[in-house]
């Protein structure tokens, strides 16, 4: 989309806190904020992170325009010296993030911000908005693609999305997670992804009869001829007329490179099997049988179990709105403050009666641990920056809450990869976002590192996210000191 000024895409309290920092304390105090989430959406075994490219664009263009300043002045709650400061505002900090398309798990930082506290505070809302939405849609899409078991899945949800941004960036996230195309032409233009589509019932109804409508469409689009067969009667009219058109094309010597039918209503399992039999008997065994009509991963999985003869799926509302789980619970928490005297980070912790809501303190990074023999993920390890590990030595992993649960990895049996990569350094972007289709290819490789048990739709196996011994002790000391006080 054309660039829009998103600087005021923030909650008011970010700005009131900024003014408070400006007035009452050191506004240049360097802090660490982590963006993470606590629970996978949809009951899934993992999440696919997405939205980083849009976050980068937001940070690059973070400026308070004269109109922004005038609006804020009109609210009557900001002083002139603070507004003068905002006129020259620029992001000057560092940002680290996990690349888009990566498989991620609860409690590990997807984005880490190291910046003066005023800057780090301002970007909270937009950061969460951008990462939460696309990560949610990417994860929902992966479930649908997984249920399709290798069949093509097309994103058809634009008209049901919650506005243009949700439709377009949701389609982008869907492409990252494995869709073969989108109906959203703007998304195709902006992100250079395949656009796909056939025709509506109105096309059929606008002609004197169904056969004429099919013939006309086939003449216009002979190399991509998917005919919607359920306008009147799928088995008595739609499929027989489609077969007539395919036969005429074949007899005329027109190559049937990509052709078939689409079902958009009725008993999809029954109709697809009957249609497949009719197509096979007419010599069109390679015809595509596509289906739409309020599909999701559970319905696709059920249709597969029923032996439906469908090999292409158009999914709209349930994908683009993530209907069964409409929000992603990403949060943004202060983790450390830099001591000016020593330059070291002082860890900070948020305490809660709910153990899941107690944050992990300090300036951290994440290592992914793989089984060397299979290349599959063993666990993720959150540790403090500067910790080192030798894969030629044994590594003890333990559950950070139920600490008696332990796994000892033998020397040489595992490999490790750091997940967070630098995105901004001193306010300058040092990372180039890959193209969406390249991210999709990377995401496919990421998914291959999961065990099958972690990908199942129901009750997936949990991948462990552990803390290093040093980080665990740091957290425990902070909790102990809090309780003593």
JSON list of N, CA, C and O in Angstrom, two decimals, residues 206-246:
[
{"chain": "A", "resi": 206, "resn": "UNK", "atom": "N", "xyz": [-25.86, -14.46, -15.72]},
{"chain": "A", "resi": 206, "resn": "UNK", "atom": "CA", "xyz": [-25.98, -13.35, -16.68]},
{"chain": "A", "resi": 206, "resn": "UNK", "atom": "C", "xyz": [-26.14, -13.82, -18.12]},
{"chain": "A", "resi": 206, "resn": "UNK", "atom": "O", "xyz": [-26.47, -13.02, -19.00]},
{"chain": "A", "resi": 207, "resn": "UNK", "atom": "N", "xyz": [-25.92, -15.12, -18.38]},
{"chain": "A", "resi": 207, "resn": "UNK", "atom": "CA", "xyz": [-26.06, -15.68, -19.72]},
{"chain": "A", "resi": 207, "resn": "UNK", "atom": "C", "xyz": [-27.42, -16.38, -19.87]},
{"chain": "A", "resi": 207, "resn": "UNK", "atom": "O", "xyz": [-28.06, -16.74, -18.87]},
{"chain": "A", "resi": 208, "resn": "UNK", "atom": "N", "xyz": [-27.84, -16.61, -21.11]},
{"chain": "A", "resi": 208, "resn": "UNK", "atom": "CA", "xyz": [-29.13, -17.30, -21.31]},
{"chain": "A", "resi": 208, "resn": "UNK", "atom": "C", "xyz": [-29.17, -18.69, -20.69]},
{"chain": "A", "resi": 208, "resn": "UNK", "atom": "O", "xyz": [-30.24, -19.12, -20.25]},
{"chain": "A", "resi": 209, "resn": "UNK", "atom": "N", "xyz": [-28.02, -19.36, -20.65]},
{"chain": "A", "resi": 209, "resn": "UNK", "atom": "CA", "xyz": [-27.98, -20.69, -20.06]},
{"chain": "A", "resi": 209, "resn": "UNK", "atom": "C", "xyz": [-26.57, -20.98, -19.57]},
{"chain": "A", "resi": 209, "resn": "UNK", "atom": "O", "xyz": [-25.60, -20.29, -19.91]},
{"chain": "A", "resi": 210, "resn": "UNK", "atom": "N", "xyz": [-26.45, -22.03, -18.79]},
{"chain": "A", "resi": 210, "resn": "UNK", "atom": "CA", "xyz": [-25.18, -22.39, -18.15]},
{"chain": "A", "resi": 210, "resn": "UNK", "atom": "C", "xyz": [-24.13, -22.79, -19.18]},
{"chain": "A", "resi": 210, "resn": "UNK", "atom": "O", "xyz": [-22.95, -22.40, -19.06]},
{"chain": "A", "resi": 211, "resn": "UNK", "atom": "N", "xyz": [-24.52, -23.56, -20.19]},
{"chain": "A", "resi": 211, "resn": "UNK", "atom": "CA", "xyz": [-23.56, -24.03, -21.19]},
{"chain": "A", "resi": 211, "resn": "UNK", "atom": "C", "xyz": [-22.93, -22.86, -21.94]},
{"chain": "A", "resi": 211, "resn": "UNK", "atom": "O", "xyz": [-21.72, -22.85, -22.17]},
{"chain": "A", "resi": 212, "resn": "UNK", "atom": "N", "xyz": [-23.72, -21.88, -22.30]},
{"chain": "A", "resi": 212, "resn": "UNK", "atom": "CA", "xyz": [-23.18, -20.70, -22.98]},
{"chain": "A", "resi": 212, "resn": "UNK", "atom": "C", "xyz": [-22.19, -19.96, -22.09]},
{"chain": "A", "resi": 212, "resn": "UNK", "atom": "O", "xyz": [-21.14, -19.49, -22.55]},
{"chain": "A", "resi": 213, "resn": "UNK", "atom": "N", "xyz": [-22.53, -19.85, -20.82]},
{"chain": "A", "resi": 213, "resn": "UNK", "atom": "CA", "xyz": [-21.62, -19.18, -19.87]},
{"chain": "A", "resi": 213, "resn": "UNK", "atom": "C", "xyz": [-20.29, -19.92, -19.79]},
{"chain": "A", "resi": 213, "resn": "UNK", "atom": "O", "xyz": [-19.21, -19.30, -19.79]},
{"chain": "A", "resi": 214, "resn": "UNK", "atom": "N", "xyz": [-20.35, -21.25, -19.71]},
{"chain": "A", "resi": 214, "resn": "UNK", "atom": "CA", "xyz": [-19.12, -22.05, -19.63]},
{"chain": "A", "resi": 214, "resn": "UNK", "atom": "C", "xyz": [-18.30, -21.90, -20.91]},
{"chain": "A", "resi": 214, "resn": "UNK", "atom": "O", "xyz": [-17.07, -21.75, -20.86]},
{"chain": "A", "resi": 215, "resn": "UNK", "atom": "N", "xyz": [-18.96, -22.00, -22.05]},
{"chain": "A", "resi": 215, "resn": "UNK", "atom": "CA", "xyz": [-18.24, -21.90, -23.33]},
{"chain": "A", "resi": 215, "resn": "UNK", "atom": "C", "xyz": [-17.55, -20.53, -23.47]},
{"chain": "A", "resi": 215, "resn": "UNK", "atom": "O", "xyz": [-16.40, -20.45, -23.92]},
{"chain": "A", "resi": 216, "resn": "UNK", "atom": "N", "xyz": [-18.24, -19.49, -23.07]},
{"chain": "A", "resi": 216, "resn": "UNK", "atom": "CA", "xyz": [-17.66, -18.15, -23.17]},
{"chain": "A", "resi": 216, "resn": "UNK", "atom": "C", "xyz": [-16.44, -18.02, -22.26]},
{"chain": "A", "resi": 216, "resn": "UNK", "atom": "O", "xyz": [-15.40, -17.48, -22.66]},
{"chain": "A", "resi": 217, "resn": "UNK", "atom": "N", "xyz": [-16.55, -18.51, -21.05]},
{"chain": "A", "resi": 217, "resn": "UNK", "atom": "CA", "xyz": [-15.43, -18.44, -20.11]},
{"chain": "A", "resi": 217, "resn": "UNK", "atom": "C", "xyz": [-14.24, -19.24, -20.62]},
{"chain": "A", "resi": 217, "resn": "UNK", "atom": "O", "xyz": [-13.09, -18.79, -20.56]},
{"chain": "A", "resi": 218, "resn": "UNK", "atom": "N", "xyz": [-14.52, -20.43, -21.15]},
{"chain": "A", "resi": 218, "resn": "UNK", "atom": "CA", "xyz": [-13.45, -21.28, -21.68]},
{"chain": "A", "resi": 218, "resn": "UNK", "atom": "C", "xyz": [-12.75, -20.62, -22.86]},
{"chain": "A", "resi": 218, "resn": "UNK", "atom": "O", "xyz": [-11.52, -20.76, -23.03]},
{"chain": "A", "resi": 219, "resn": "UNK", "atom": "N", "xyz": [-13.51, -19.91, -23.68]},
{"chain": "A", "resi": 219, "resn": "UNK", "atom": "CA", "xyz": [-12.91, -19.22, -24.82]},
{"chain": "A", "resi": 219, "resn": "UNK", "atom": "C", "xyz": [-11.99, -18.08, -24.35]},
{"chain": "A", "resi": 219, "resn": "UNK", "atom": "O", "xyz": [-10.93, -17.83, -24.93]},
{"chain": "A", "resi": 220, "resn": "UNK", "atom": "N", "xyz": [-12.42, -17.40, -23.30]},
{"chain": "A", "resi": 220, "resn": "UNK", "atom": "CA", "xyz": [-11.63, -16.27, -22.78]},
{"chain": "A", "resi": 220, "resn": "UNK", "atom": "C", "xyz": [-10.39, -16.73, -22.01]},
{"chain": "A", "resi": 220, "resn": "UNK", "atom": "O", "xyz": [-9.33, -16.10, -22.09]},
{"chain": "A", "resi": 221, "resn": "UNK", "atom": "N", "xyz": [-10.51, -17.83, -21.25]},
{"chain": "A", "resi": 221, "resn": "UNK", "atom": "CA", "xyz": [-9.43, -18.27, -20.37]},
{"chain": "A", "resi": 221, "resn": "UNK", "atom": "C", "xyz": [-9.15, -19.77, -20.55]},
{"chain": "A", "resi": 221, "resn": "UNK", "atom": "O", "xyz": [-9.33, -20.56, -19.62]},
{"chain": "A", "resi": 222, "resn": "UNK", "atom": "N", "xyz": [-8.71, -20.15, -21.74]},
{"chain": "A", "resi": 222, "resn": "UNK", "atom": "CA", "xyz": [-8.52, -21.59, -22.00]},
{"chain": "A", "resi": 222, "resn": "UNK", "atom": "C", "xyz": [-7.41, -22.23, -21.18]},
{"chain": "A", "resi": 222, "resn": "UNK", "atom": "O", "xyz": [-7.44, -23.43, -20.93]},
{"chain": "A", "resi": 223, "resn": "UNK", "atom": "N", "xyz": [-6.43, -21.44, -20.73]},
{"chain": "A", "resi": 223, "resn": "UNK", "atom": "CA", "xyz": [-5.30, -22.02, -20.00]},
{"chain": "A", "resi": 223, "resn": "UNK", "atom": "C", "xyz": [-5.54, -22.07, -18.49]},
{"chain": "A", "resi": 223, "resn": "UNK", "atom": "O", "xyz": [-4.70, -22.58, -17.75]},
{"chain": "A", "resi": 224, "resn": "UNK", "atom": "N", "xyz": [-6.67, -21.52, -18.04]},
{"chain": "A", "resi": 224, "resn": "UNK", "atom": "CA", "xyz": [-7.02, -21.56, -16.61]},
{"chain": "A", "resi": 224, "resn": "UNK", "atom": "C", "xyz": [-8.53, -21.62, -16.51]},
{"chain": "A", "resi": 224, "resn": "UNK", "atom": "O", "xyz": [-9.19, -20.66, -16.12]},
{"chain": "A", "resi": 225, "resn": "UNK", "atom": "N", "xyz": [-9.06, -22.76, -16.88]},
{"chain": "A", "resi": 225, "resn": "UNK", "atom": "CA", "xyz": [-10.51, -22.89, -17.03]},
{"chain": "A", "resi": 225, "resn": "UNK", "atom": "C", "xyz": [-11.10, -23.74, -15.91]},
{"chain": "A", "resi": 225, "resn": "UNK", "atom": "O", "xyz": [-11.22, -24.96, -16.01]},
{"chain": "A", "resi": 226, "resn": "UNK", "atom": "N", "xyz": [-11.44, -23.07, -14.80]},
{"chain": "A", "resi": 226, "resn": "UNK", "atom": "CA", "xyz": [-12.12, -23.73, -13.69]},
{"chain": "A", "resi": 226, "resn": "UNK", "atom": "C", "xyz": [-13.56, -23.23, -13.68]},
{"chain": "A", "resi": 226, "resn": "UNK", "atom": "O", "xyz": [-13.81, -22.04, -13.51]},
{"chain": "A", "resi": 227, "resn": "UNK", "atom": "N", "xyz": [-14.51, -24.15, -13.86]},
{"chain": "A", "resi": 227, "resn": "UNK", "atom": "CA", "xyz": [-15.91, -23.78, -14.04]},
{"chain": "A", "resi": 227, "resn": "UNK", "atom": "C", "xyz": [-16.72, -24.07, -12.77]},
{"chain": "A", "resi": 227, "resn": "UNK", "atom": "O", "xyz": [-16.65, -25.17, -12.22]},
{"chain": "A", "resi": 228, "resn": "UNK", "atom": "N", "xyz": [-17.48, -23.07, -12.32]},
{"chain": "A", "resi": 228, "resn": "UNK", "atom": "CA", "xyz": [-18.31, -23.19, -11.13]},
{"chain": "A", "resi": 228, "resn": "UNK", "atom": "C", "xyz": [-19.60, -23.92, -11.51]},
{"chain": "A", "resi": 228, "resn": "UNK", "atom": "O", "xyz": [-20.40, -23.42, -12.30]},
{"chain": "A", "resi": 229, "resn": "UNK", "atom": "N", "xyz": [-19.80, -25.11, -10.93]},
{"chain": "A", "resi": 229, "resn": "UNK", "atom": "CA", "xyz": [-20.82, -26.01, -11.46]},
{"chain": "A", "resi": 229, "resn": "UNK", "atom": "C", "xyz": [-22.09, -26.12, -10.60]},
{"chain": "A", "resi": 229, "resn": "UNK", "atom": "O", "xyz": [-22.96, -26.94, -10.90]},
{"chain": "A", "resi": 230, "resn": "UNK", "atom": "N", "xyz": [-22.24, -25.31, -9.57]},
{"chain": "A", "resi": 230, "resn": "UNK", "atom": "CA", "xyz": [-23.38, -25.53, -8.66]},
{"chain": "A", "resi": 230, "resn": "UNK", "atom": "C", "xyz": [-24.43, -24.42, -8.72]},
{"chain": "A", "resi": 230, "resn": "UNK", "atom": "O", "xyz": [-25.24, -24.28, -7.80]},
{"chain": "A", "resi": 231, "resn": "UNK", "atom": "N", "xyz": [-24.47, -23.65, -9.80]},
{"chain": "A", "resi": 231, "resn": "UNK", "atom": "CA", "xyz": [-25.44, -22.56, -9.87]},
{"chain": "A", "resi": 231, "resn": "UNK", "atom": "C", "xyz": [-26.87, -23.08, -9.91]},
{"chain": "A", "resi": 231, "resn": "UNK", "atom": "O", "xyz": [-27.77, -22.53, -9.27]},
{"chain": "A", "resi": 232, "resn": "UNK", "atom": "N", "xyz": [-27.08, -24.15, -10.68]},
{"chain": "A", "resi": 232, "resn": "UNK", "atom": "CA", "xyz": [-28.44, -24.68, -10.85]},
{"chain": "A", "resi": 232, "resn": "UNK", "atom": "C", "xyz": [-28.56, -26.09, -10.27]},
{"chain": "A", "resi": 232, "resn": "UNK", "atom": "O", "xyz": [-29.26, -26.31, -9.29]},
{"chain": "A", "resi": 233, "resn": "UNK", "atom": "N", "xyz": [-27.87, -27.04, -10.85]},
{"chain": "A", "resi": 233, "resn": "UNK", "atom": "CA", "xyz": [-27.88, -28.42, -10.36]},
{"chain": "A", "resi": 233, "resn": "UNK", "atom": "C", "xyz": [-26.53, -29.03, -10.67]},
{"chain": "A", "resi": 233, "resn": "UNK", "atom": "O", "xyz": [-26.18, -29.26, -11.83]},
{"chain": "A", "resi": 234, "resn": "UNK", "atom": "N", "xyz": [-25.77, -29.31, -9.63]},
{"chain": "A", "resi": 234, "resn": "UNK", "atom": "CA", "xyz": [-24.37, -29.71, -9.81]},
{"chain": "A", "resi": 234, "resn": "UNK", "atom": "C", "xyz": [-24.22, -30.94, -10.68]},
{"chain": "A", "resi": 234, "resn": "UNK", "atom": "O", "xyz": [-23.46, -30.94, -11.66]},
{"chain": "A", "resi": 235, "resn": "UNK", "atom": "N", "xyz": [-24.93, -32.02, -10.36]},
{"chain": "A", "resi": 235, "resn": "UNK", "atom": "CA", "xyz": [-24.72, -33.30, -11.03]},
{"chain": "A", "resi": 235, "resn": "UNK", "atom": "C", "xyz": [-25.55, -33.45, -12.31]},
{"chain": "A", "resi": 235, "resn": "UNK", "atom": "O", "xyz": [-25.13, -34.15, -13.24]},
{"chain": "A", "resi": 236, "resn": "UNK", "atom": "N", "xyz": [-26.71, -32.80, -12.39]},
{"chain": "A", "resi": 236, "resn": "UNK", "atom": "CA", "xyz": [-27.56, -32.95, -13.57]},
{"chain": "A", "resi": 236, "resn": "UNK", "atom": "C", "xyz": [-27.27, -31.90, -14.64]},
{"chain": "A", "resi": 236, "resn": "UNK", "atom": "O", "xyz": [-27.56, -32.11, -15.81]},
{"chain": "A", "resi": 237, "resn": "UNK", "atom": "N", "xyz": [-26.70, -30.78, -14.21]},
{"chain": "A", "resi": 237, "resn": "UNK", "atom": "CA", "xyz": [-26.47, -29.70, -15.16]},
{"chain": "A", "resi": 237, "resn": "UNK", "atom": "C", "xyz": [-25.00, -29.24, -15.17]},
{"chain": "A", "resi": 237, "resn": "UNK", "atom": "O", "xyz": [-24.35, -29.26, -16.21]},
{"chain": "A", "resi": 238, "resn": "UNK", "atom": "N", "xyz": [-24.49, -28.83, -14.01]},
{"chain": "A", "resi": 238, "resn": "UNK", "atom": "CA", "xyz": [-23.17, -28.21, -13.95]},
{"chain": "A", "resi": 238, "resn": "UNK", "atom": "C", "xyz": [-22.05, -29.10, -14.46]},
{"chain": "A", "resi": 238, "resn": "UNK", "atom": "O", "xyz": [-21.29, -28.72, -15.37]},
{"chain": "A", "resi": 239, "resn": "UNK", "atom": "N", "xyz": [-21.90, -30.28, -13.89]},
{"chain": "A", "resi": 239, "resn": "UNK", "atom": "CA", "xyz": [-20.81, -31.17, -14.30]},
{"chain": "A", "resi": 239, "resn": "UNK", "atom": "C", "xyz": [-20.98, -31.64, -15.75]},
{"chain": "A", "resi": 239, "resn": "UNK", "atom": "O", "xyz": [-20.01, -31.61, -16.53]},
{"chain": "A", "resi": 240, "resn": "UNK", "atom": "N", "xyz": [-22.17, -32.08, -16.19]},
{"chain": "A", "resi": 240, "resn": "UNK", "atom": "CA", "xyz": [-22.34, -32.46, -17.60]},
{"chain": "A", "resi": 240, "resn": "UNK", "atom": "C", "xyz": [-22.00, -31.33, -18.56]},
{"chain": "A", "resi": 240, "resn": "UNK", "atom": "O", "xyz": [-21.36, -31.56, -19.60]},
{"chain": "A", "resi": 241, "resn": "UNK", "atom": "N", "xyz": [-22.39, -30.11, -18.26]},
{"chain": "A", "resi": 241, "resn": "UNK", "atom": "CA", "xyz": [-22.07, -28.98, -19.14]},
{"chain": "A", "resi": 241, "resn": "UNK", "atom": "C", "xyz": [-20.57, -28.68, -19.14]},
{"chain": "A", "resi": 241, "resn": "UNK", "atom": "O", "xyz": [-20.00, -28.33, -20.18]},
{"chain": "A", "resi": 242, "resn": "UNK", "atom": "N", "xyz": [-19.94, -28.81, -17.98]},
{"chain": "A", "resi": 242, "resn": "UNK", "atom": "CA", "xyz": [-18.48, -28.63, -17.93]},
{"chain": "A", "resi": 242, "resn": "UNK", "atom": "C", "xyz": [-17.78, -29.67, -18.79]},
{"chain": "A", "resi": 242, "resn": "UNK", "atom": "O", "xyz": [-16.83, -29.37, -19.54]},
{"chain": "A", "resi": 243, "resn": "UNK", "atom": "N", "xyz": [-18.25, -30.92, -18.71]},
{"chain": "A", "resi": 243, "resn": "UNK", "atom": "CA", "xyz": [-17.67, -32.00, -19.52]},
{"chain": "A", "resi": 243, "resn": "UNK", "atom": "C", "xyz": [-17.85, -31.69, -21.01]},
{"chain": "A", "resi": 243, "resn": "UNK", "atom": "O", "xyz": [-16.93, -31.93, -21.82]},
{"chain": "A", "resi": 244, "resn": "UNK", "atom": "N", "xyz": [-19.02, -31.19, -21.40]},
{"chain": "A", "resi": 244, "resn": "UNK", "atom": "CA", "xyz": [-19.23, -30.81, -22.81]},
{"chain": "A", "resi": 244, "resn": "UNK", "atom": "C", "xyz": [-18.20, -29.79, -23.26]},
{"chain": "A", "resi": 244, "resn": "UNK", "atom": "O", "xyz": [-17.63, -29.90, -24.35]},
{"chain": "A", "resi": 245, "resn": "UNK", "atom": "N", "xyz": [-17.96, -28.79, -22.44]},
{"chain": "A", "resi": 245, "resn": "UNK", "atom": "CA", "xyz": [-17.00, -27.74, -22.79]},
{"chain": "A", "resi": 245, "resn": "UNK", "atom": "C", "xyz": [-15.59, -28.30, -22.86]},
{"chain": "A", "resi": 245, "resn": "UNK", "atom": "O", "xyz": [-14.83, -27.99, -23.80]},
{"chain": "A", "resi": 246, "resn": "UNK", "atom": "N", "xyz": [-15.20, -29.13, -21.90]},
{"chain": "A", "resi": 246, "resn": "UNK", "atom": "CA", "xyz": [-13.86, -29.72, -21.93]},
{"chain": "A", "resi": 246, "resn": "UNK", "atom": "C", "xyz": [-13.69, -30.60, -23.17]},
{"chain": "A", "resi": 246, "resn": "UNK", "atom": "O", "xyz": [-12.62, -30.62, -23.79]}
]
